[in-house]
Short mmCIF file of C-alpha atoms in Angstrom, two decimals:
data_model
loop_
_atom_site.label_atom_id
_atom_site.label_comp_id
_atom_site.label_asym_id
_atom_site.label_seq_id
_atom_site.Cartn_x
_atom_site.Cartn_y
_atom_site.Cartn_z
CA MET A 11 -70.95 56.88 58.59
CA ASP A 12 -70.87 55.00 61.91
CA VAL A 13 -72.96 56.47 64.73
CA GLY A 14 -72.75 55.47 68.40
CA ALA A 15 -74.06 56.97 71.63
CA LYS A 16 -71.43 59.74 71.66
CA GLU A 17 -72.40 61.03 68.21
CA PHE A 18 -76.12 60.27 68.11
CA GLU A 19 -77.60 63.42 69.64
CA GLN A 20 -75.43 65.59 67.39
CA VAL A 21 -76.60 63.91 64.15
CA LEU A 22 -80.26 63.50 65.16
CA PRO A 23 -81.48 66.86 63.72
CA LEU A 24 -79.73 66.11 60.40
CA LEU A 25 -81.28 62.63 60.27
CA GLN A 26 -84.75 64.05 60.82
CA GLU A 27 -84.25 66.57 58.01
CA LEU A 28 -82.99 63.84 55.65
CA VAL A 29 -85.90 61.48 56.34
CA LEU A 30 -88.52 64.20 55.91
CA GLY A 31 -87.10 65.07 52.48
CA ALA A 32 -86.54 61.48 51.34
CA ASP A 33 -88.34 59.45 48.69
CA PHE A 34 -87.81 56.22 50.63
CA VAL A 35 -85.59 54.63 53.27
CA GLY A 36 -83.54 51.43 52.89
CA LEU A 37 -83.22 49.32 56.06
CA ASP A 38 -81.12 46.41 57.29
CA ILE A 39 -80.59 45.07 60.83
CA GLU A 40 -77.98 42.79 62.39
CA PHE A 41 -78.89 40.72 65.46
CA THR A 42 -77.14 38.85 68.27
CA GLY A 43 -79.00 35.74 67.08
CA LEU A 44 -81.73 34.66 64.70
CA ARG A 45 -83.39 31.46 65.84
CA SER A 46 -83.96 29.88 69.23
CA ASN A 47 -82.91 26.24 69.46
CA LEU A 48 -86.45 24.97 69.07
CA SER A 49 -87.08 21.26 68.62
CA GLY A 50 -89.96 18.91 67.96
CA PRO A 51 -93.34 20.61 67.36
CA GLU A 52 -91.83 24.02 68.21
CA GLN A 53 -89.34 23.90 65.32
CA ILE A 54 -90.00 26.20 62.37
CA SER A 55 -91.19 24.17 59.36
CA LEU A 56 -92.83 24.45 55.96
CA PHE A 57 -96.00 23.03 57.51
CA ASP A 58 -96.51 26.18 59.62
CA LEU A 59 -99.34 28.55 58.85
CA PRO A 60 -98.25 32.22 59.10
CA SER A 61 -99.85 32.50 62.55
CA GLU A 62 -97.93 29.42 63.76
CA TRP A 63 -94.70 30.71 62.25
CA TYR A 64 -95.24 34.05 63.99
CA LEU A 65 -95.80 32.54 67.44
CA LYS A 66 -92.66 30.40 67.17
CA THR A 67 -90.47 33.24 65.84
CA ARG A 68 -91.80 35.60 68.51
CA GLN A 69 -89.82 33.61 71.08
CA SER A 70 -86.55 34.24 69.21
CA VAL A 71 -87.22 37.96 68.93
CA ARG A 72 -87.64 38.15 72.71
CA GLN A 73 -84.44 36.19 73.27
CA PHE A 74 -82.06 38.17 71.01
CA THR A 75 -81.45 41.86 70.43
CA ILE A 76 -80.35 44.33 67.76
CA CYS A 77 -76.66 45.15 67.60
CA GLN A 78 -76.64 47.32 64.45
CA ILE A 79 -79.21 49.11 62.31
CA GLY A 80 -78.31 50.35 58.85
CA LEU A 81 -80.30 53.06 57.13
CA SER A 82 -79.81 54.41 53.63
CA VAL A 83 -81.98 57.45 52.94
CA PHE A 84 -82.64 57.93 49.20
CA SER A 85 -83.64 61.33 47.85
CA SER A 86 -84.12 62.38 44.24
CA VAL A 87 -81.89 65.26 43.14
CA LYS A 88 -83.87 68.32 42.08
CA GLY A 89 -83.07 69.59 38.61
CA GLU A 90 -81.33 66.34 37.55
CA SER A 91 -83.26 63.66 35.74
CA ASN A 92 -83.61 60.29 37.46
CA LYS A 93 -80.73 60.86 39.88
CA TYR A 94 -80.74 59.84 43.55
CA VAL A 95 -78.40 60.58 46.43
CA ALA A 96 -78.04 58.07 49.27
CA HIS A 97 -77.13 58.96 52.85
CA SER A 98 -76.02 55.71 54.53
CA CYS A 99 -75.46 55.35 58.29
CA ASN A 100 -74.67 52.52 60.70
CA PHE A 101 -76.19 52.81 64.16
CA PHE A 102 -74.72 50.66 66.93
CA LEU A 103 -77.37 49.99 69.57
CA PHE A 104 -77.37 48.72 73.14
CA PRO A 105 -80.48 48.42 75.37
CA THR A 106 -81.04 51.20 77.90
CA THR A 107 -79.86 50.32 81.41
CA PHE A 108 -81.31 52.90 83.78
CA GLY A 109 -83.13 52.52 87.08
CA ILE A 110 -85.58 49.63 86.72
CA LEU A 111 -84.52 48.89 83.12
CA ASP A 112 -81.97 46.10 82.83
CA SER A 113 -82.62 43.98 79.73
CA GLU A 114 -81.48 40.41 79.26
CA PHE A 115 -80.56 39.01 75.85
CA SER A 116 -78.66 36.08 74.36
CA PHE A 117 -75.89 35.58 71.83
CA GLN A 118 -76.05 32.80 69.27
CA ALA A 119 -72.56 31.47 68.56
CA SER A 120 -73.18 31.03 64.84
CA SER A 121 -74.43 34.62 64.49
CA VAL A 122 -71.41 36.02 66.35
CA GLN A 123 -69.09 33.95 64.20
CA PHE A 124 -70.87 35.09 61.04
CA LEU A 125 -70.59 38.81 61.91
CA ASN A 126 -66.98 38.40 63.00
CA GLN A 127 -66.22 36.94 59.59
CA TYR A 128 -67.41 40.20 58.03
CA GLY A 129 -65.53 42.47 60.45
CA PHE A 130 -68.33 43.50 62.80
CA ASP A 131 -67.00 45.72 65.63
CA TYR A 132 -68.46 44.32 68.85
CA ASN A 133 -66.63 46.98 70.87
CA LYS A 134 -68.76 49.71 69.27
CA PHE A 135 -71.89 47.72 70.01
CA LEU A 136 -71.04 46.95 73.64
CA LYS A 137 -69.15 50.12 74.64
CA ASN A 138 -70.76 52.86 72.55
CA GLY A 139 -74.20 51.51 71.67
CA ILE A 140 -77.08 53.98 71.44
CA PRO A 141 -79.71 53.27 74.12
CA TYR A 142 -83.28 52.47 73.14
CA MET A 143 -86.57 51.34 74.67
CA ASN A 144 -90.12 50.55 73.61
CA GLU A 145 -93.25 52.42 74.70
CA GLU A 146 -93.99 50.09 77.60
CA GLN A 147 -90.48 50.50 79.01
CA GLU A 148 -90.67 54.25 78.46
CA LYS A 149 -93.83 54.51 80.58
CA LYS A 150 -92.14 52.68 83.45
CA ILE A 151 -88.96 54.75 83.41
CA LYS A 152 -90.88 58.02 82.94
CA HIS A 153 -92.98 57.28 86.00
CA SER A 154 -89.85 56.34 87.94
CA ILE A 155 -87.96 59.53 87.02
CA LEU A 156 -90.80 62.04 87.32
CA SER A 157 -92.07 60.59 90.61
CA GLY A 158 -88.61 60.76 92.17
CA ASN A 159 -88.47 56.99 92.82
CA TRP A 160 -85.48 56.51 90.54
CA ARG A 161 -82.27 55.00 91.86
CA VAL A 162 -79.18 53.27 90.47
CA ARG A 163 -79.72 49.51 90.42
CA SER A 164 -76.97 48.12 88.21
CA SER A 165 -74.01 46.93 90.31
CA LEU A 166 -71.64 48.19 87.60
CA ASP A 167 -73.22 51.64 87.65
CA LYS A 168 -73.22 51.66 91.45
CA ASP A 169 -69.47 51.01 91.49
CA GLN A 170 -68.81 53.75 88.95
CA ILE A 171 -71.07 56.22 90.72
CA LYS A 172 -69.35 55.47 94.05
CA VAL A 173 -65.94 56.21 92.52
CA VAL A 174 -67.22 59.50 91.07
CA ILE A 175 -68.84 60.62 94.34
CA ASP A 176 -65.68 59.78 96.31
CA LYS A 177 -63.59 61.73 93.81
CA VAL A 178 -65.86 64.78 93.90
CA THR A 179 -66.17 64.67 97.72
CA ARG A 180 -62.39 64.71 98.16
CA TRP A 181 -62.13 67.60 95.73
CA LEU A 182 -64.90 69.55 97.54
CA ALA A 183 -62.97 69.43 100.84
CA LEU A 184 -60.18 71.53 99.31
CA ALA A 185 -62.13 73.54 96.71
CA GLU A 186 -63.45 77.06 97.12
CA GLU A 187 -66.76 78.40 95.89
CA GLY A 188 -66.60 78.91 92.13
CA ASP A 189 -63.93 76.24 91.55
CA TRP A 190 -64.71 73.56 89.01
CA MET A 191 -63.46 70.14 87.92
CA THR A 192 -64.12 67.85 84.94
CA LEU A 193 -65.02 64.16 84.96
CA PRO A 194 -63.35 62.54 81.94
CA GLY A 195 -64.52 59.28 80.39
CA ILE A 196 -68.24 59.82 81.07
CA ALA A 197 -70.31 60.46 77.97
CA GLY A 198 -73.64 59.75 76.33
CA PHE A 199 -76.54 58.69 78.51
CA GLN A 200 -74.30 57.91 81.51
CA ALA A 201 -73.36 61.58 81.69
CA PHE A 202 -76.96 62.40 82.65
CA GLU A 203 -77.11 59.54 85.13
CA VAL A 204 -73.93 60.73 86.90
CA GLN A 205 -75.20 64.32 87.08
CA LEU A 206 -78.51 63.21 88.54
CA VAL A 207 -76.76 61.25 91.30
CA LEU A 208 -74.30 64.07 92.10
CA ARG A 209 -77.07 66.66 92.35
CA GLN A 210 -79.07 64.39 94.67
CA ALA A 211 -76.08 63.42 96.86
CA LEU A 212 -74.28 66.79 97.22
CA SER A 213 -76.13 70.01 97.96
CA ASN A 214 -73.20 72.38 97.27
CA VAL A 215 -72.33 71.34 93.72
CA TRP A 216 -73.71 72.10 90.28
CA THR A 217 -73.13 70.05 87.14
CA VAL A 218 -73.00 71.00 83.47
CA LEU A 219 -72.65 68.83 80.37
CA LYS A 220 -70.71 70.63 77.67
CA ASP A 221 -68.94 69.17 74.64
CA GLN A 222 -69.67 65.64 75.93
CA VAL A 223 -67.78 66.36 79.20
CA VAL A 224 -69.33 66.59 82.68
CA THR A 225 -68.14 69.63 84.65
CA VAL A 226 -68.72 69.91 88.41
CA LYS A 227 -68.73 73.35 90.09
CA LYS A 228 -68.73 74.17 93.80
CA VAL A 229 -71.58 76.60 94.58
CA SER A 230 -73.35 78.03 97.63
CA LYS A 231 -76.77 76.66 98.59
CA GLN A 232 -78.39 79.97 97.59
CA HIS A 233 -76.70 79.91 94.19
CA ARG A 234 -77.72 76.28 93.79
CA TRP A 235 -81.36 77.21 94.46
CA CYS A 236 -81.21 79.93 91.82
CA LEU A 237 -79.69 77.56 89.25
CA GLU A 238 -82.32 74.91 89.92
CA ASN A 239 -85.12 77.38 89.29
CA THR A 240 -83.92 78.84 86.01
CA SER A 241 -86.20 78.06 83.04
CA CYS A 242 -83.92 75.46 81.49
CA GLU A 243 -82.70 73.88 84.75
CA ARG A 244 -85.90 73.30 86.68
CA GLU A 245 -86.05 69.74 87.98
CA SER A 246 -88.99 68.74 85.79
CA CYS A 247 -87.31 70.13 82.67
CA TRP A 248 -84.02 68.46 83.50
CA LYS A 249 -85.69 65.10 84.10
CA GLU A 250 -87.33 65.40 80.67
CA LYS A 251 -83.84 65.80 79.21
CA ILE A 252 -82.76 62.63 81.01
CA LEU A 253 -85.76 60.76 79.63
CA LEU A 254 -85.01 62.01 76.11
CA SER A 255 -81.44 60.77 76.39
CA ALA A 256 -82.59 57.41 77.81
CA ARG A 257 -84.95 56.92 74.86
CA GLY A 258 -82.01 57.28 72.48
CA PHE A 259 -82.67 55.64 69.11
CA SER A 260 -86.36 55.30 69.94
CA VAL A 261 -86.64 59.06 69.33
CA PHE A 262 -85.46 58.57 65.75
CA PHE A 263 -87.72 55.53 65.31
CA GLN A 264 -90.72 57.67 66.16
CA MET A 265 -89.50 60.29 63.65
CA LEU A 266 -89.27 57.56 61.01
CA VAL A 267 -92.81 56.37 61.78
CA LYS A 268 -94.17 59.90 61.67
CA ALA A 269 -92.53 60.58 58.29
CA GLN A 270 -94.50 57.64 56.75
CA LYS A 271 -91.90 57.09 54.02
CA PRO A 272 -91.74 53.80 52.09
CA LEU A 273 -89.52 51.36 53.99
CA VAL A 274 -87.42 49.01 51.84
CA GLY A 275 -85.63 45.85 52.98
CA HIS A 276 -84.54 42.42 51.79
CA ASN A 277 -86.03 39.41 53.56
CA MET A 278 -87.23 41.96 56.08
CA MET A 279 -89.66 39.94 58.19
CA MET A 280 -87.25 39.53 61.12
CA ASP A 281 -86.41 43.24 60.87
CA LEU A 282 -90.09 44.13 61.28
CA LEU A 283 -90.53 41.81 64.26
CA HIS A 284 -87.57 43.38 66.05
CA LEU A 285 -88.62 46.95 65.20
CA HIS A 286 -92.02 46.25 66.77
CA GLU A 287 -90.58 44.55 69.88
CA LYS A 288 -87.65 46.87 70.59
CA PHE A 289 -89.05 50.31 69.72
CA PHE A 290 -92.86 50.11 69.65
CA ARG A 291 -94.42 47.53 71.98
CA PRO A 292 -93.81 43.91 73.01
CA LEU A 293 -95.00 41.62 70.23
CA PRO A 294 -98.68 40.74 70.76
CA GLU A 295 -99.86 37.15 70.97
CA SER A 296 -102.24 37.79 68.10
CA TYR A 297 -100.71 37.45 64.63
CA ASP A 298 -103.48 39.61 63.15
CA GLN A 299 -102.80 42.35 65.71
CA PHE A 300 -99.10 42.28 64.77
CA LYS A 301 -99.98 42.77 61.09
CA LEU A 302 -102.33 45.62 61.98
CA ASN A 303 -99.67 47.34 64.11
CA ILE A 304 -97.00 47.11 61.39
CA ARG A 305 -99.43 48.49 58.81
CA HIS A 306 -100.06 51.44 61.12
CA LEU A 307 -96.34 52.05 61.70
CA PHE A 308 -95.19 51.60 58.09
CA PRO A 309 -98.00 51.91 55.51
CA ILE A 310 -95.66 51.18 52.57
CA LEU A 311 -93.30 48.22 52.85
CA ILE A 312 -91.32 46.86 49.91
CA ASP A 313 -89.32 43.65 50.28
CA THR A 314 -86.83 43.40 47.41
CA LYS A 315 -86.62 39.63 48.00
CA THR A 316 -90.31 39.30 47.09
CA VAL A 317 -89.93 41.53 44.02
CA THR A 318 -86.81 39.92 42.60
CA LYS A 319 -87.96 36.36 43.35
CA ASP A 320 -91.11 37.01 41.35
CA ILE A 321 -89.48 38.46 38.22
CA TRP A 322 -86.07 36.73 38.18
CA LYS A 323 -86.96 33.65 36.11
CA GLU A 324 -89.10 35.71 33.78
CA LEU A 325 -86.07 37.86 32.93
CA ASN A 326 -83.79 34.81 32.48
CA PHE A 327 -81.30 36.17 35.00
CA PRO A 328 -78.84 33.68 36.56
CA ARG A 329 -79.72 32.19 39.93
CA VAL A 330 -78.64 34.23 42.95
CA SER A 331 -78.49 33.39 46.64
CA ASN A 332 -78.12 36.75 48.39
CA LEU A 333 -78.63 40.50 48.12
CA SER A 334 -75.08 41.22 46.91
CA GLU A 335 -75.50 38.84 43.97
CA VAL A 336 -78.83 40.44 43.05
CA TYR A 337 -77.15 43.84 43.01
CA GLU A 338 -74.26 42.56 40.86
CA VAL A 339 -76.61 41.09 38.25
CA LEU A 340 -78.64 44.31 38.01
CA ASN A 341 -75.39 46.30 37.59
CA SER A 342 -74.10 43.98 34.86
CA ASP A 343 -74.70 43.88 31.11
CA LEU A 344 -77.33 41.18 31.72
CA ASN A 345 -79.67 43.99 32.74
CA PRO A 346 -81.11 45.44 29.49
CA THR A 347 -81.84 48.77 31.20
CA LYS A 348 -78.42 49.13 32.82
CA ASN A 349 -77.48 52.27 30.86
CA SER A 350 -80.88 53.99 31.05
CA GLY A 351 -81.60 53.29 34.72
CA PRO A 352 -81.43 55.71 37.64
CA VAL A 353 -78.09 57.26 38.63
CA ILE A 354 -77.30 56.64 42.30
CA VAL A 355 -74.57 58.56 44.13
CA HIS A 356 -73.34 58.54 47.72
CA ALA A 357 -73.68 61.71 49.79
CA SER A 358 -70.62 63.47 51.13
CA LYS A 359 -69.41 61.96 54.43
CA CYS A 360 -71.15 58.73 53.34
CA GLU A 361 -68.66 57.72 50.66
CA LYS A 362 -67.29 54.58 52.31
CA TYR A 363 -69.13 52.33 49.88
CA VAL A 364 -68.06 54.11 46.67
CA GLU A 365 -65.11 51.77 46.23
CA THR A 366 -65.49 49.35 49.15
CA LYS A 367 -67.88 46.42 49.36
CA CYS A 368 -68.96 45.63 52.93
CA PRO A 369 -71.47 42.75 52.78
CA HIS A 370 -73.49 42.23 55.96
CA GLU A 371 -72.58 45.66 57.27
CA ALA A 372 -76.04 47.02 57.93
CA ALA A 373 -75.75 50.39 56.16
CA TYR A 374 -74.13 48.78 53.10
CA ASP A 375 -76.92 46.22 52.82
CA ALA A 376 -79.49 49.01 53.33
CA PHE A 377 -77.87 50.87 50.42
CA LEU A 378 -78.02 47.72 48.26
CA CYS A 379 -81.73 47.33 49.11
CA GLY A 380 -82.49 50.85 47.93
CA SER A 381 -80.37 50.50 44.79
CA VAL A 382 -81.95 47.15 43.88
CA LEU A 383 -85.41 48.66 44.35
CA LEU A 384 -84.70 51.54 41.95
CA LYS A 385 -83.11 49.30 39.31
CA VAL A 386 -85.89 46.69 39.44
CA ALA A 387 -88.57 49.39 39.36
CA HIS A 388 -86.91 50.88 36.28
CA LEU A 389 -86.92 47.46 34.61
CA LEU A 390 -90.63 47.02 35.32
CA LEU A 391 -91.45 50.53 34.11
CA GLN A 392 -89.57 50.00 30.85
CA ARG A 393 -91.56 46.82 30.23
CA VAL A 394 -94.80 48.77 30.68
CA GLN A 395 -93.86 51.89 28.72
CA GLY A 396 -91.43 50.38 26.22
CA SER A 397 -87.85 51.48 25.57
CA CYS A 398 -89.00 54.26 23.24
CA SER A 399 -90.52 56.33 26.05
CA THR A 400 -88.97 59.81 26.18
CA SER A 401 -90.25 60.95 29.58
CA GLU A 402 -87.90 60.72 32.53
CA PRO A 403 -89.31 58.38 35.21
CA SER A 404 -90.13 59.71 38.67
CA PHE A 405 -90.26 57.85 41.96
CA PRO A 406 -94.10 57.97 42.08
CA GLN A 407 -94.07 56.17 38.71
CA TYR A 408 -91.73 53.57 40.16
CA LEU A 409 -94.14 53.08 43.08
CA ASP A 410 -96.99 52.57 40.63
CA VAL A 411 -95.29 49.65 38.86
CA LEU A 412 -94.26 48.20 42.22
CA ALA A 413 -97.86 48.29 43.51
CA PRO A 414 -98.38 44.48 43.25
CA TYR A 415 -95.43 43.96 45.61
CA VAL A 416 -96.19 46.63 48.20
CA ASN A 417 -96.63 45.15 51.71
CA GLN A 418 -95.76 41.64 50.48
CA VAL A 419 -92.95 40.46 52.80
CA ASN A 420 -91.03 37.27 52.13
CA LEU A 421 -91.13 34.30 54.52
CA ILE A 422 -88.16 31.95 54.37
CA ARG A 423 -89.76 28.86 55.96
CA ALA A 424 -93.53 28.62 56.37
CA GLY A 425 -96.66 27.28 54.76
CA VAL A 426 -96.89 30.37 52.55
CA PRO A 427 -94.02 32.17 50.79
CA LYS A 428 -94.97 35.69 51.91
CA ILE A 429 -97.08 37.71 54.33
CA ASN A 430 -99.56 40.27 53.07
CA PHE A 431 -99.67 43.28 55.39
CA SER A 432 -102.46 44.88 53.34
CA GLY A 433 -105.01 42.18 54.08
CA PRO A 434 -105.53 38.40 54.31
CA ASP A 435 -102.54 36.26 53.37
CA TYR A 436 -102.59 34.58 49.99
CA PRO A 437 -103.07 30.80 49.77
CA SER A 438 -99.97 28.62 49.60
CA VAL A 439 -98.24 27.99 46.28
CA ARG A 440 -95.93 25.38 47.75
CA PRO A 441 -95.60 21.90 46.18
CA PRO A 442 -98.21 19.37 47.33
CA ILE A 443 -97.76 17.47 50.59
CA LEU A 444 -96.59 13.88 50.16
CA ILE A 445 -97.45 10.98 52.45
CA LEU A 446 -94.95 8.24 53.24
CA SER A 447 -96.24 4.85 54.37
CA VAL A 448 -93.55 2.72 56.04
CA LYS A 449 -93.48 -1.09 56.13
CA ARG A 450 -91.11 -3.38 58.07
CA TRP A 451 -89.36 -0.51 59.89
CA PRO A 452 -90.59 -0.61 63.51
CA GLY A 453 -89.99 2.46 65.67
CA VAL A 454 -88.96 4.69 62.77
CA THR A 455 -88.53 8.37 63.76
CA GLU A 456 -88.90 11.68 61.89
CA GLN A 457 -85.10 12.11 61.95
CA GLN A 458 -84.57 8.70 60.33
CA VAL A 459 -87.08 9.53 57.61
CA TYR A 460 -85.32 12.86 57.00
CA ARG A 461 -81.95 11.11 56.63
CA GLU A 462 -83.47 8.59 54.22
CA PHE A 463 -84.35 11.35 51.74
CA GLN A 464 -81.65 13.94 52.40
CA ASN A 465 -79.29 12.71 49.66
CA LEU A 466 -82.04 13.10 47.08
CA CYS A 467 -83.61 16.31 48.38
CA LYS A 468 -84.57 18.04 51.62
CA PHE A 469 -88.02 17.60 53.10
CA ASP A 470 -89.63 18.81 56.27
CA VAL A 471 -91.05 15.72 57.99
CA ARG A 472 -94.06 15.48 60.29
CA ARG A 473 -95.44 12.26 61.79
CA LEU A 474 -99.07 11.50 60.91
CA THR A 475 -99.53 8.02 62.42
CA ARG A 476 -97.22 5.33 63.78
CA SER A 477 -96.25 4.24 60.25
CA GLN A 478 -97.12 7.30 58.17
CA PHE A 479 -95.27 10.61 57.73
CA LEU A 480 -96.01 13.82 55.86
CA LEU A 481 -93.26 15.23 53.59
CA LEU A 482 -93.11 18.82 52.37
CA THR A 483 -90.54 20.66 50.25
CA ASN A 484 -90.47 24.12 48.66
CA LYS A 485 -89.37 22.77 45.25
CA PHE A 486 -91.82 21.12 42.85
CA LYS A 487 -89.04 19.16 41.13
CA ASP A 488 -88.04 17.57 44.47
CA ALA A 489 -91.60 16.32 44.99
CA ARG A 490 -91.69 14.89 41.46
CA ASN A 491 -88.28 13.19 41.88
CA VAL A 492 -89.28 11.47 45.13
CA LEU A 493 -92.57 10.25 43.68
CA LYS A 494 -90.64 8.79 40.74
CA GLU A 495 -87.74 7.27 42.70
CA TYR A 496 -89.92 5.55 45.32
CA ARG A 497 -92.70 4.41 43.01
CA CYS A 498 -91.77 0.73 43.36
CA HIS A 499 -89.94 0.70 46.69
CA PRO A 500 -90.86 -2.42 48.70
CA ASP A 501 -90.92 -0.77 52.14
CA LEU A 502 -91.42 2.96 51.52
CA GLN A 503 -94.54 3.97 49.62
CA VAL A 504 -94.79 7.66 48.67
CA SER A 505 -97.95 9.23 47.24
CA LEU A 506 -99.81 12.54 47.18
CA TYR A 507 -101.50 13.38 50.47
CA ARG A 508 -105.28 13.70 50.28
CA TYR A 509 -106.92 15.05 53.42
CA TRP A 510 -110.22 13.21 52.99
CA ARG A 511 -108.40 9.96 52.36
CA HIS A 512 -105.42 10.07 54.72
CA SER A 513 -106.40 12.24 57.72
CA PRO A 514 -106.58 10.14 60.93
CA ASN A 515 -109.46 12.33 62.13
CA ILE A 516 -111.47 11.67 58.97
CA ASN A 517 -110.66 7.95 59.08
CA CYS A 518 -111.71 7.81 62.72
CA LEU A 519 -114.95 9.64 61.93
CA LEU A 520 -115.70 7.29 59.03
CA GLN A 521 -115.01 4.27 61.25
CA VAL A 522 -117.39 5.59 63.94
CA CYS A 523 -120.02 6.32 61.31
CA GLY A 524 -119.54 2.83 59.87
CA ILE A 525 -119.97 1.20 63.29
CA ILE A 526 -123.08 3.26 64.01
CA SER A 527 -124.54 2.47 60.59
CA THR A 528 -123.82 -1.26 61.07
CA TRP A 529 -125.50 -1.35 64.48
CA ALA A 530 -128.44 0.62 63.12
CA LEU A 531 -128.81 -1.85 60.27
CA VAL A 532 -128.58 -4.83 62.65
CA ALA A 533 -131.15 -3.25 64.98
CA PHE A 534 -133.45 -2.57 62.04
CA VAL A 535 -133.20 -6.15 60.78
CA LEU A 536 -133.66 -7.72 64.23
CA GLY A 537 -136.52 -5.40 65.05
CA ARG A 538 -138.59 -6.29 61.98
CA PRO A 539 -141.70 -8.40 62.74
CA SER A 540 -141.49 -11.98 61.48
CA ALA A 541 -143.75 -12.89 58.57
#
C-alpha cells in the first residue's frame, strides 16, 4: 500500500491500531542522499572511533532528507501456530512548508540514479509527500499559529493563495448569501492553509473541508460569528487542527514511540540518525546523548545485518551482499529449518509483494527485514532446543534467543563493527593496523599509497609522518597478504603498527626524556668535586 498526504489522515487510525497489536515493526528508509562529499580528515574511514564517525555522519543527515519510509507491521495470528501476518505500507514524505518552516535539503546524483533504477516515483514524493517536523520545529510553528503571527512566506504558496482569493472575490461579487463554491485541486495540508487565509482575508465567507475538497460558502457576519463560536469551530480548536495536519507523519512517529514495539531494520544506523533528526530533535553534538535518546525512543532494536553477519559463516551459508540475497538463502533448501519455520502471509490490501519482488522499495525491504528476523530467530531457537522439540515457538521465545543481538546496530565503516545502544561500545575486532615506511619516494601522498595497494586489496590510508603511513582494512586476510607480499620490498616496508614504538608523540617524548637525561648526567659528572 502506498500512502501520500491525501490518504494519510484516513489510514492513521488503522495504523495506530495495527502497531498497538503488533509483535514487532520492520523498518526501511530511502533518502535523497547518503554521504556528504567529505574529503581529507573529514572523510569517513575505518580509523574512526564511533564518536568520530557519528560527528562526520551527522553532517550528511542534516544535508539530505527522507523521501520514503517503509513499515511492515508483523502480528502473530491468534489460534494458528507460529503464523504471522504482515501489513506493509510505503509512506512518501516531504518536509512541512508552513509559515516560518521552509526546509532546505540536497539531492545526491548517485542516490537519485540508484532509486530511479528501481522505479522510485519522485512525483509521489514531491507532489504528494506527507508533511513532517521535529519537536523543535513544532514548538516554533505552534507558537506562530496560536499567537496569530502566522503568515504565508513561500512565494509559491503566495502565488497560489493570491489566485484563490481573486477567484473567491470575483465569485462573492455575484453570489447571494447561502451560495457555495468548491476549490478543486487543493488537498492535504494545503487545504487547511488556504482556509486559514480565506477566513482571515474575507469576513463574509465560511470554509469547510469535506471529502478532501474545500468548499466556500457566502454567509452574513452574524452567521459567521455563530459558526466561529461553535464547539468544533472555535479559533483555538481550528488552529489545533491545522497544527495536527502540519505535523503529518510526526503524529504517527510519536504513536510508534509510545507503542514501544521492537523495531527491526537492516544496516539501520542511518535510519536511526534520520528518525532522530527529522521527527524527534536535531541530532545532538554528543554521541553519548544520541545513544541515550535512541534508547529512550526505541528500547528494543534488532539489526538483521548484525545477526546474520554473526551466524552466517557458522551455518556454512553462501556469501551474500544484500538483504534480498539473505532472504533468498533463508527461503531455500540450504536452510535446515525451512519447512518448520514460521508461516508469514501478507494482509489483505497489502498483497503487492506476494508475487512481485521490489528491491529497494522501502515497504518491501521492511517486509524482508521482518521475515529474515523470524527465520533467523527460528534457526537459533532450533539450535538451542533441538529439532525434536514439540512445543510451538512464540515471539517472546524468539526474542530470548535474539537477546545477544538486541540494540547492536551495524556500522559499515568505522573503527568498530557495531554500536551498542545498551551501554558502552565493544572494543574493535578489526584486523591490526599496519605501518608503511617509504624510502626513495619524495612527496608521496595518501592517494598514491592507496593506488599502490588497490590491486591487491583496499586499505584506508592515514599519514603518520612525512614518510610513514597507517594502513587499515576490515579483512584479516588482506592484512596477511600485504605483510607477505611486501616483506622484501626495497622501498616499501610494511609491518605491524605498535603504538609505543611508532607513535610520533611517544618518540618525541622519549627524545625529550633522553635529552634531559643526557644533560642531567653531564651536569652530574661536571659537578662532581675533583679528587
